[in-house]
């Protein structure tokens, strides 16, 4: 039995030394020290020994076990250290290798124009609102005083979701006027930028999806002079001091009186050129005094409060701001085009 124990010890120690990884070492632990292992096997035969031999062999067996356990610990530490060493080597970072440049994008020209517009209005005390692109026709038309037979309700112009023409993709940001009036305390001073949708074919100046910025002011004693003064200030900040504007009468169902505002052509200074199609003026936005009926439908007393509103097309503003000839370039997102701004 003594020889058996010595052999187990020698075999085990040399096997531990040769184990290549933690799993192999663990298998060896089971083989030699496990419940069904070789050392246990020998111990089971202790019963056959004489009472004098038993404690001697017992001591010897314990010594072997202790030696094996010690060797296991040492080998396992060695393996761990080697594994760590290997990982450190494989994950080493060579700080002298030149980095890969990360190409940074930048803001889209239309959003540059939008940010400028927002900044101007925020500077004048306006708040910026956002509203739903999937809108109820009640907000897009009815509460804006566009009657049952208003042409813009037509299926050929508008994207409806249902056959009853109740839910639609908003065709203008003007429903945000109503949403603001219904939910916000007076006085109101807001702009609401966002996407709008119409059944238009794509060409140099049209897209079925485009952006508008709506503006609304409601307070006591607000007049057309406030409208003109504010919008003139905005235009001077957008296009430079001294930029001339003109207001032409127009019709919108939700304003009375209504107007369109033109800016003098930046290219020719008003003489007439291809940019302004010989007009000398370029149409910029629609505006007007909020129709009393619209105020009343939103629960605002039109005898006490008045207001003005405007709606401006963002793509067109960006085209003019950056002298871009074709609106499709705004949506194509060709990096070579976008990088110019
Ligand atoms: N919603 C109009 C359109 O899409 C633009 C507009 C005109 C908005 C006059 C207004 C306004 O707020 O007062 O053509």
Short mmCIF file of C-alpha atoms and ligand atoms in Angstrom, two decimals:
data_model
loop_
_atom_site.label_atom_id
_atom_site.label_comp_id
_atom_site.label_asym_id
_atom_site.label_seq_id
_atom_site.Cartn_x
_atom_site.Cartn_y
_atom_site.Cartn_z
CA UNK A 1 0.00 0.00 0.00
CA UNK A 2 2.89 2.28 0.74
CA UNK A 3 4.16 1.78 -2.81
CA UNK A 4 0.69 2.39 -4.22
CA UNK A 5 0.48 5.71 -2.40
CA UNK A 6 3.94 6.70 -3.55
CA UNK A 7 3.04 5.88 -7.14
CA UNK A 8 -0.22 7.82 -6.99
CA UNK A 9 1.68 10.82 -5.62
CA UNK A 10 4.37 10.65 -8.28
CA UNK A 11 1.90 10.11 -11.15
CA UNK A 12 -0.43 12.85 -9.96
CA UNK A 13 2.31 15.42 -9.43
CA UNK A 14 3.75 14.91 -12.89
CA UNK A 15 0.28 14.92 -14.48
CA UNK A 16 -0.59 18.19 -12.71
CA UNK A 17 2.58 19.75 -14.05
CA UNK A 18 1.60 18.83 -17.59
CA UNK A 19 -2.01 20.02 -17.41
CA UNK A 20 -2.45 22.65 -20.15
CA UNK A 21 -5.49 24.49 -18.78
CA UNK A 22 -7.90 24.80 -15.86
CA UNK A 23 -10.33 22.22 -17.23
CA UNK A 24 -7.61 19.61 -17.67
CA UNK A 25 -6.37 20.29 -14.15
CA UNK A 26 -9.84 19.87 -12.74
CA UNK A 27 -10.23 16.53 -14.51
CA UNK A 28 -7.01 15.41 -12.85
CA UNK A 29 -8.25 16.56 -9.46
CA UNK A 30 -11.28 14.31 -9.92
CA UNK A 31 -9.13 11.45 -11.16
CA UNK A 32 -6.82 11.46 -8.14
CA UNK A 33 -8.70 13.10 -5.29
CA UNK A 34 -12.37 12.68 -6.25
CA UNK A 35 -14.85 10.40 -4.49
CA UNK A 36 -14.13 7.65 -6.96
CA UNK A 37 -10.52 8.75 -7.38
CA UNK A 38 -7.38 6.72 -6.99
CA UNK A 39 -6.48 7.96 -3.52
CA UNK A 40 -9.96 7.21 -2.19
CA UNK A 41 -9.69 3.77 -3.75
CA UNK A 42 -6.57 3.07 -1.72
CA UNK A 43 -8.10 4.44 1.48
CA UNK A 44 -11.03 2.07 1.11
CA UNK A 45 -8.61 -0.81 1.57
CA UNK A 46 -7.45 0.51 4.97
CA UNK A 47 -9.89 -1.84 6.67
CA UNK A 48 -7.80 -4.78 5.66
CA UNK A 49 -4.73 -3.49 7.49
CA UNK A 50 -3.66 -4.55 10.94
CA UNK A 51 -4.51 -2.13 13.79
CA UNK A 52 -0.82 -1.17 14.08
CA UNK A 53 -0.42 -0.37 10.40
CA UNK A 54 -3.64 1.54 10.10
CA UNK A 55 -2.59 4.85 11.74
CA UNK A 56 0.76 4.82 9.92
CA UNK A 57 -0.89 4.35 6.55
CA UNK A 58 -3.60 6.83 7.49
CA UNK A 59 -0.96 9.43 8.21
CA UNK A 60 0.82 8.63 4.95
CA UNK A 61 -2.41 8.88 2.93
CA UNK A 62 -3.18 12.25 4.53
CA UNK A 63 0.29 13.48 3.68
CA UNK A 64 -0.20 12.42 0.05
CA UNK A 65 -3.59 14.17 -0.10
CA UNK A 66 -2.11 17.35 1.37
CA UNK A 67 0.77 17.22 -1.07
CA UNK A 68 -1.58 16.74 -4.04
CA UNK A 69 -3.88 19.51 -2.92
CA UNK A 70 -0.95 21.87 -2.49
CA UNK A 71 0.35 20.98 -5.92
CA UNK A 72 -3.10 21.48 -7.46
CA UNK A 73 -3.33 24.99 -5.99
CA UNK A 74 0.11 25.88 -7.20
CA UNK A 75 -0.54 24.55 -10.72
CA UNK A 76 -3.87 26.29 -10.93
CA UNK A 77 -2.27 29.61 -9.95
CA UNK A 78 0.39 29.07 -12.57
CA UNK A 79 -2.22 28.38 -15.25
CA UNK A 80 -4.25 31.45 -14.30
CA UNK A 81 -1.19 33.64 -14.45
CA UNK A 82 -0.29 32.21 -17.86
CA UNK A 83 -3.82 32.78 -19.16
CA UNK A 84 -3.76 36.37 -17.93
CA UNK A 85 -0.39 36.92 -19.53
CA UNK A 86 -1.77 35.60 -22.82
CA UNK A 87 -4.82 37.85 -22.64
CA UNK A 88 -2.74 40.90 -21.85
CA UNK A 89 -0.57 40.15 -24.84
CA UNK A 90 -3.46 39.57 -27.23
CA UNK A 91 -5.39 42.62 -26.04
CA UNK A 92 -2.41 44.92 -25.92
CA UNK A 93 -3.07 48.31 -27.54
CA UNK A 94 -0.37 49.76 -29.66
CA UNK A 95 -0.76 53.43 -28.90
CA UNK A 96 1.67 54.34 -31.66
CA UNK A 97 -0.66 53.12 -34.46
CA UNK A 98 -2.38 56.11 -36.12
CA UNK A 99 -6.14 56.27 -35.31
CA UNK A 100 -8.94 55.74 -37.81
CA UNK A 101 -10.53 59.12 -38.48
CA UNK A 102 -14.22 59.25 -37.49
CA UNK A 103 -16.11 61.18 -40.14
CA UNK A 104 -18.39 63.64 -38.37
CA UNK A 105 -21.61 64.64 -40.05
CA UNK A 106 -23.15 68.05 -39.56
CA UNK A 107 -26.51 69.74 -39.61
CA UNK A 108 -28.70 69.54 -42.71
CA UNK A 109 -29.08 72.91 -44.45
CA UNK A 110 -32.82 72.86 -43.80
CA UNK A 111 -32.29 72.37 -40.08
CA UNK A 112 -29.70 75.14 -40.08
CA UNK A 113 -32.41 77.40 -41.51
CA UNK A 114 -34.94 76.07 -38.97
CA UNK A 115 -32.56 76.67 -36.07
CA UNK A 116 -32.04 80.25 -37.25
CA UNK A 117 -35.79 80.79 -37.40
CA UNK A 118 -36.28 79.22 -33.96
CA UNK A 119 -33.51 81.38 -32.48
CA UNK A 120 -35.09 84.53 -33.83
CA UNK A 121 -38.53 83.72 -32.43
CA UNK A 122 -37.24 82.40 -29.11
CA UNK A 123 -35.38 85.71 -28.82
CA UNK A 124 -38.73 87.46 -29.13
CA UNK A 125 -40.33 85.40 -26.38
CA UNK A 126 -42.00 82.70 -28.47
CA UNK A 127 -42.21 79.07 -27.37
CA UNK A 128 -41.59 76.17 -29.77
CA UNK A 129 -44.37 73.54 -29.98
CA UNK A 130 -44.50 70.20 -31.73
CA UNK A 131 -47.68 68.48 -32.85
CA UNK A 132 -48.96 65.32 -34.51
CA UNK A 133 -48.35 64.61 -38.17
CA UNK A 134 -51.29 62.20 -38.16
CA UNK A 135 -54.03 64.72 -37.54
CA UNK A 136 -57.80 64.85 -37.27
CA UNK A 137 -59.52 66.60 -40.15
CA UNK A 138 -61.41 68.54 -37.49
CA UNK A 139 -58.16 70.25 -36.55
CA UNK A 140 -56.70 70.44 -40.03
CA UNK A 141 -59.90 71.92 -41.55
CA UNK A 142 -63.09 72.40 -39.51
CA UNK A 143 -61.70 74.32 -36.56
CA UNK A 144 -59.68 76.39 -39.03
CA UNK A 145 -62.88 77.56 -40.65
CA UNK A 146 -62.34 75.51 -43.83
CA UNK A 147 -65.90 74.48 -44.71
CA UNK A 148 -67.22 71.12 -45.85
CA UNK A 149 -66.54 71.93 -49.47
CA UNK A 150 -63.15 73.54 -49.15
CA UNK A 151 -61.07 72.35 -52.13
CA UNK A 152 -58.04 71.35 -50.03
CA UNK A 153 -60.18 68.63 -48.41
CA UNK A 154 -60.30 66.81 -51.71
CA UNK A 155 -59.02 63.24 -51.84
CA UNK A 156 -56.81 64.21 -54.73
CA UNK A 157 -54.91 66.65 -52.49
CA UNK A 158 -54.91 64.99 -49.09
CA UNK A 159 -53.67 61.70 -47.60
CA UNK A 160 -56.57 60.24 -45.60
CA UNK A 161 -56.35 57.14 -43.45
CA UNK A 162 -60.06 56.32 -43.47
CA UNK A 163 -62.91 56.42 -45.95
CA UNK A 164 -64.77 58.95 -43.79
CA UNK A 165 -62.02 61.55 -44.25
CA UNK A 166 -61.62 61.96 -40.49
CA UNK A 167 -57.97 61.04 -39.98
CA UNK A 168 -55.26 62.34 -42.25
CA UNK A 169 -51.65 63.35 -42.64
CA UNK A 170 -51.79 67.04 -41.82
CA UNK A 171 -51.55 69.18 -44.94
CA UNK A 172 -50.37 72.24 -43.02
CA UNK A 173 -49.02 73.11 -39.57
CA UNK A 174 -52.01 75.41 -38.99
CA UNK A 175 -53.89 72.80 -36.87
CA UNK A 176 -51.25 73.59 -34.26
CA UNK A 177 -52.89 77.02 -33.94
CA UNK A 178 -56.05 75.32 -32.72
CA UNK A 179 -54.20 72.86 -30.48
CA UNK A 180 -52.31 75.77 -28.90
CA UNK A 181 -55.47 77.85 -28.39
CA UNK A 182 -57.33 74.90 -26.84
CA UNK A 183 -54.62 73.91 -24.41
CA UNK A 184 -52.49 76.91 -23.51
CA UNK A 185 -53.16 79.82 -21.19
CA UNK A 186 -53.50 83.25 -22.78
CA UNK A 187 -51.63 85.18 -24.01
CA UNK A 188 -50.13 82.82 -26.60
CA UNK A 189 -46.86 83.33 -28.43
CA UNK A 190 -45.77 80.12 -30.16
CA UNK A 191 -44.17 78.69 -33.29
CA UNK A 192 -44.73 75.10 -34.40
CA UNK A 193 -42.37 73.63 -36.98
CA UNK A 194 -42.96 70.23 -38.57
CA UNK A 195 -43.65 68.01 -41.54
CA UNK A 196 -46.74 68.35 -43.70
CA UNK A 197 -48.06 66.16 -46.51
CA UNK A 198 -49.85 66.78 -49.79
CA UNK A 199 -50.48 64.70 -52.88
CA UNK A 200 -47.94 66.54 -55.02
CA UNK A 201 -45.62 65.07 -57.62
CA UNK A 202 -41.93 65.52 -56.97
CA UNK A 203 -40.29 68.27 -59.02
CA UNK A 204 -37.84 71.12 -58.48
CA UNK A 205 -40.27 73.01 -56.23
CA UNK A 206 -42.70 70.32 -54.97
CA UNK A 207 -42.59 67.28 -52.73
CA UNK A 208 -45.41 65.21 -51.17
CA UNK A 209 -43.70 65.81 -47.82
CA UNK A 210 -42.31 69.16 -46.82
CA UNK A 211 -41.88 71.34 -43.75
CA UNK A 212 -43.65 74.41 -42.47
CA UNK A 213 -43.24 76.65 -39.46
CA UNK A 214 -46.49 77.92 -38.03
CA UNK A 215 -46.61 81.01 -35.85
CA UNK A 216 -49.39 82.27 -33.59
CA UNK A 217 -49.82 85.25 -31.30
CA UNK A 218 -53.00 85.82 -29.27
CA UNK A 219 -53.30 88.66 -26.82
CA UNK A 220 -55.42 91.69 -26.01
CA UNK A 221 -55.05 94.54 -28.49
CA UNK A 222 -52.94 92.68 -31.07
CA UNK A 223 -53.17 94.28 -34.52
CA UNK A 224 -51.94 93.91 -38.09
CA UNK A 225 -49.18 96.38 -37.16
CA UNK A 226 -47.77 93.78 -34.75
CA UNK A 227 -47.88 91.18 -37.50
CA UNK A 228 -46.01 93.39 -39.94
CA UNK A 229 -43.51 94.66 -37.40
CA UNK A 230 -42.68 91.19 -36.11
CA UNK A 231 -42.37 89.57 -39.53
CA UNK A 232 -40.25 92.47 -40.85
CA UNK A 233 -37.90 92.02 -37.92
CA UNK A 234 -37.69 88.29 -38.59
CA UNK A 235 -36.90 88.85 -42.26
CA UNK A 236 -34.18 91.37 -41.48
CA UNK A 237 -32.55 88.88 -39.14
CA UNK A 238 -32.85 86.07 -41.69
CA UNK A 239 -31.81 87.96 -44.81
CA UNK A 240 -29.91 90.95 -43.48
CA UNK A 241 -30.75 94.44 -42.24
CA UNK A 242 -32.61 96.62 -44.71
CA UNK A 243 -34.23 93.68 -46.57
CA UNK A 244 -37.43 95.06 -48.08
CA UNK A 245 -40.77 93.29 -47.77
CA UNK A 246 -44.24 93.81 -49.14
CA UNK A 247 -47.61 92.52 -48.06
CA UNK A 248 -50.20 91.48 -50.66
CA UNK A 249 -53.85 90.76 -49.88
CA UNK A 250 -54.69 87.04 -50.09
CA UNK A 251 -57.28 84.58 -48.83
CA UNK A 252 -56.98 81.91 -46.15
CA UNK A 253 -60.07 80.51 -44.42
CA UNK A 254 -58.60 80.91 -40.91
CA UNK A 255 -57.43 84.53 -41.17
CA UNK A 256 -59.25 87.77 -41.88
CA UNK A 257 -57.74 89.84 -43.34
CA UNK A 258 -55.17 87.54 -44.94
CA UNK A 259 -52.00 88.40 -46.77
CA UNK A 260 -48.91 87.02 -48.35
CA UNK A 261 -45.53 88.48 -47.59
CA UNK A 262 -42.84 88.84 -50.25
CA UNK A 263 -39.18 89.72 -49.83
CA UNK A 264 -37.34 91.79 -52.36
CA UNK A 265 -35.20 89.55 -54.56
CA UNK A 266 -31.71 89.27 -53.08
CA UNK A 267 -30.24 88.57 -56.51
CA UNK A 268 -31.40 91.60 -58.46
CA UNK A 269 -32.48 93.97 -55.70
CA UNK A 270 -35.99 94.21 -57.10
CA UNK A 271 -35.24 94.91 -60.75
CA UNK A 272 -36.34 91.47 -61.96
CA UNK A 273 -34.17 88.45 -62.80
CA UNK A 274 -34.49 84.67 -63.37
CA UNK A 275 -34.35 83.96 -59.60
CA UNK A 276 -37.49 86.01 -58.97
CA UNK A 277 -38.92 85.14 -62.40
CA UNK A 278 -38.73 88.80 -63.37
CA UNK A 279 -40.96 89.87 -60.47
CA UNK A 280 -38.35 91.57 -58.31
CA UNK A 281 -40.10 89.94 -55.32
CA UNK A 282 -40.16 86.43 -53.91
CA UNK A 283 -43.13 85.04 -52.00
CA UNK A 284 -42.12 84.07 -48.47
CA UNK A 285 -45.13 83.24 -46.33
CA UNK A 286 -48.84 83.42 -45.70
CA UNK A 287 -50.20 85.34 -42.72
CA UNK A 288 -53.18 87.21 -41.37
CA UNK A 289 -55.28 88.19 -38.38
CA UNK A 290 -56.82 85.10 -36.78
CA UNK A 291 -60.43 84.82 -37.92
CA UNK A 292 -62.87 85.60 -35.05
CA UNK A 293 -64.70 82.37 -35.84
CA UNK A 294 -61.48 80.40 -35.30
CA UNK A 295 -60.99 82.14 -31.95
CA UNK A 296 -64.57 81.43 -30.88
CA UNK A 297 -64.40 77.75 -31.94
CA UNK A 298 -61.31 77.42 -29.72
CA UNK A 299 -63.21 78.99 -26.81
CA UNK A 300 -61.50 82.39 -26.93
CA UNK A 301 -63.61 85.55 -26.65
CA UNK A 302 -62.98 87.36 -29.94
CA UNK A 303 -64.34 90.61 -28.44
CA UNK A 304 -61.50 90.61 -25.91
CA UNK A 305 -58.67 88.89 -27.72
CA UNK A 306 -57.20 89.26 -31.20
CA UNK A 307 -54.29 87.49 -32.80
CA UNK A 308 -52.20 86.99 -35.85
CA UNK A 309 -50.69 83.92 -37.47
CA UNK A 310 -48.31 82.99 -40.20
CA UNK A 311 -47.11 79.88 -42.02
CA UNK A 312 -43.76 79.66 -43.75
CA UNK A 313 -42.38 76.89 -45.98
CA UNK A 314 -39.07 75.72 -44.61
CA UNK A 315 -37.60 74.12 -47.73
CA UNK A 316 -38.11 77.25 -49.75
CA UNK A 317 -36.57 79.34 -47.01
CA UNK A 318 -33.53 77.05 -46.94
CA UNK A 319 -33.26 77.07 -50.75
CA UNK A 320 -33.17 80.83 -50.73
CA UNK A 321 -30.94 81.07 -47.67
CA UNK A 322 -28.30 78.80 -49.26
CA UNK A 323 -29.05 79.64 -52.91
CA UNK A 324 -30.00 76.07 -53.80
CA UNK A 325 -31.81 75.68 -57.13
CA UNK A 326 -33.65 72.37 -56.73
CA UNK A 327 -35.69 71.21 -53.73
CA UNK A 328 -34.97 67.55 -54.50
CA UNK A 329 -31.40 68.12 -53.33
CA UNK A 330 -32.78 68.82 -49.85
CA UNK A 331 -34.27 65.33 -49.61
CA UNK A 332 -31.76 63.23 -51.54
CA UNK A 333 -29.20 63.50 -48.74
CA UNK A 334 -26.26 63.12 -51.09
CA UNK A 335 -23.27 63.69 -48.82
CA UNK A 336 -21.41 65.56 -51.57
CA UNK A 337 -24.25 68.09 -51.61
CA UNK A 338 -24.74 68.28 -47.85
CA UNK A 339 -21.05 68.80 -47.15
CA UNK A 340 -21.19 72.22 -48.77
CA UNK A 341 -23.04 73.82 -45.88
N1 LIG B 1 -51.48 77.02 -43.78
C1 LIG B 1 -51.21 77.85 -44.93
C2 LIG B 1 -50.77 76.97 -46.08
O1 LIG B 1 -50.34 75.87 -45.85
C3 LIG B 1 -50.18 78.87 -44.64
C4 LIG B 1 -50.67 79.94 -43.71
C5 LIG B 1 -51.30 81.06 -44.18
C6 LIG B 1 -50.55 79.78 -42.34
C7 LIG B 1 -51.75 82.04 -43.37
C8 LIG B 1 -51.03 80.78 -41.48
C9 LIG B 1 -51.63 81.91 -42.02
O2 LIG B 1 -50.91 80.68 -40.16
O3 LIG B 1 -52.06 82.89 -41.17
O4 LIG B 1 -50.83 77.38 -47.20
#
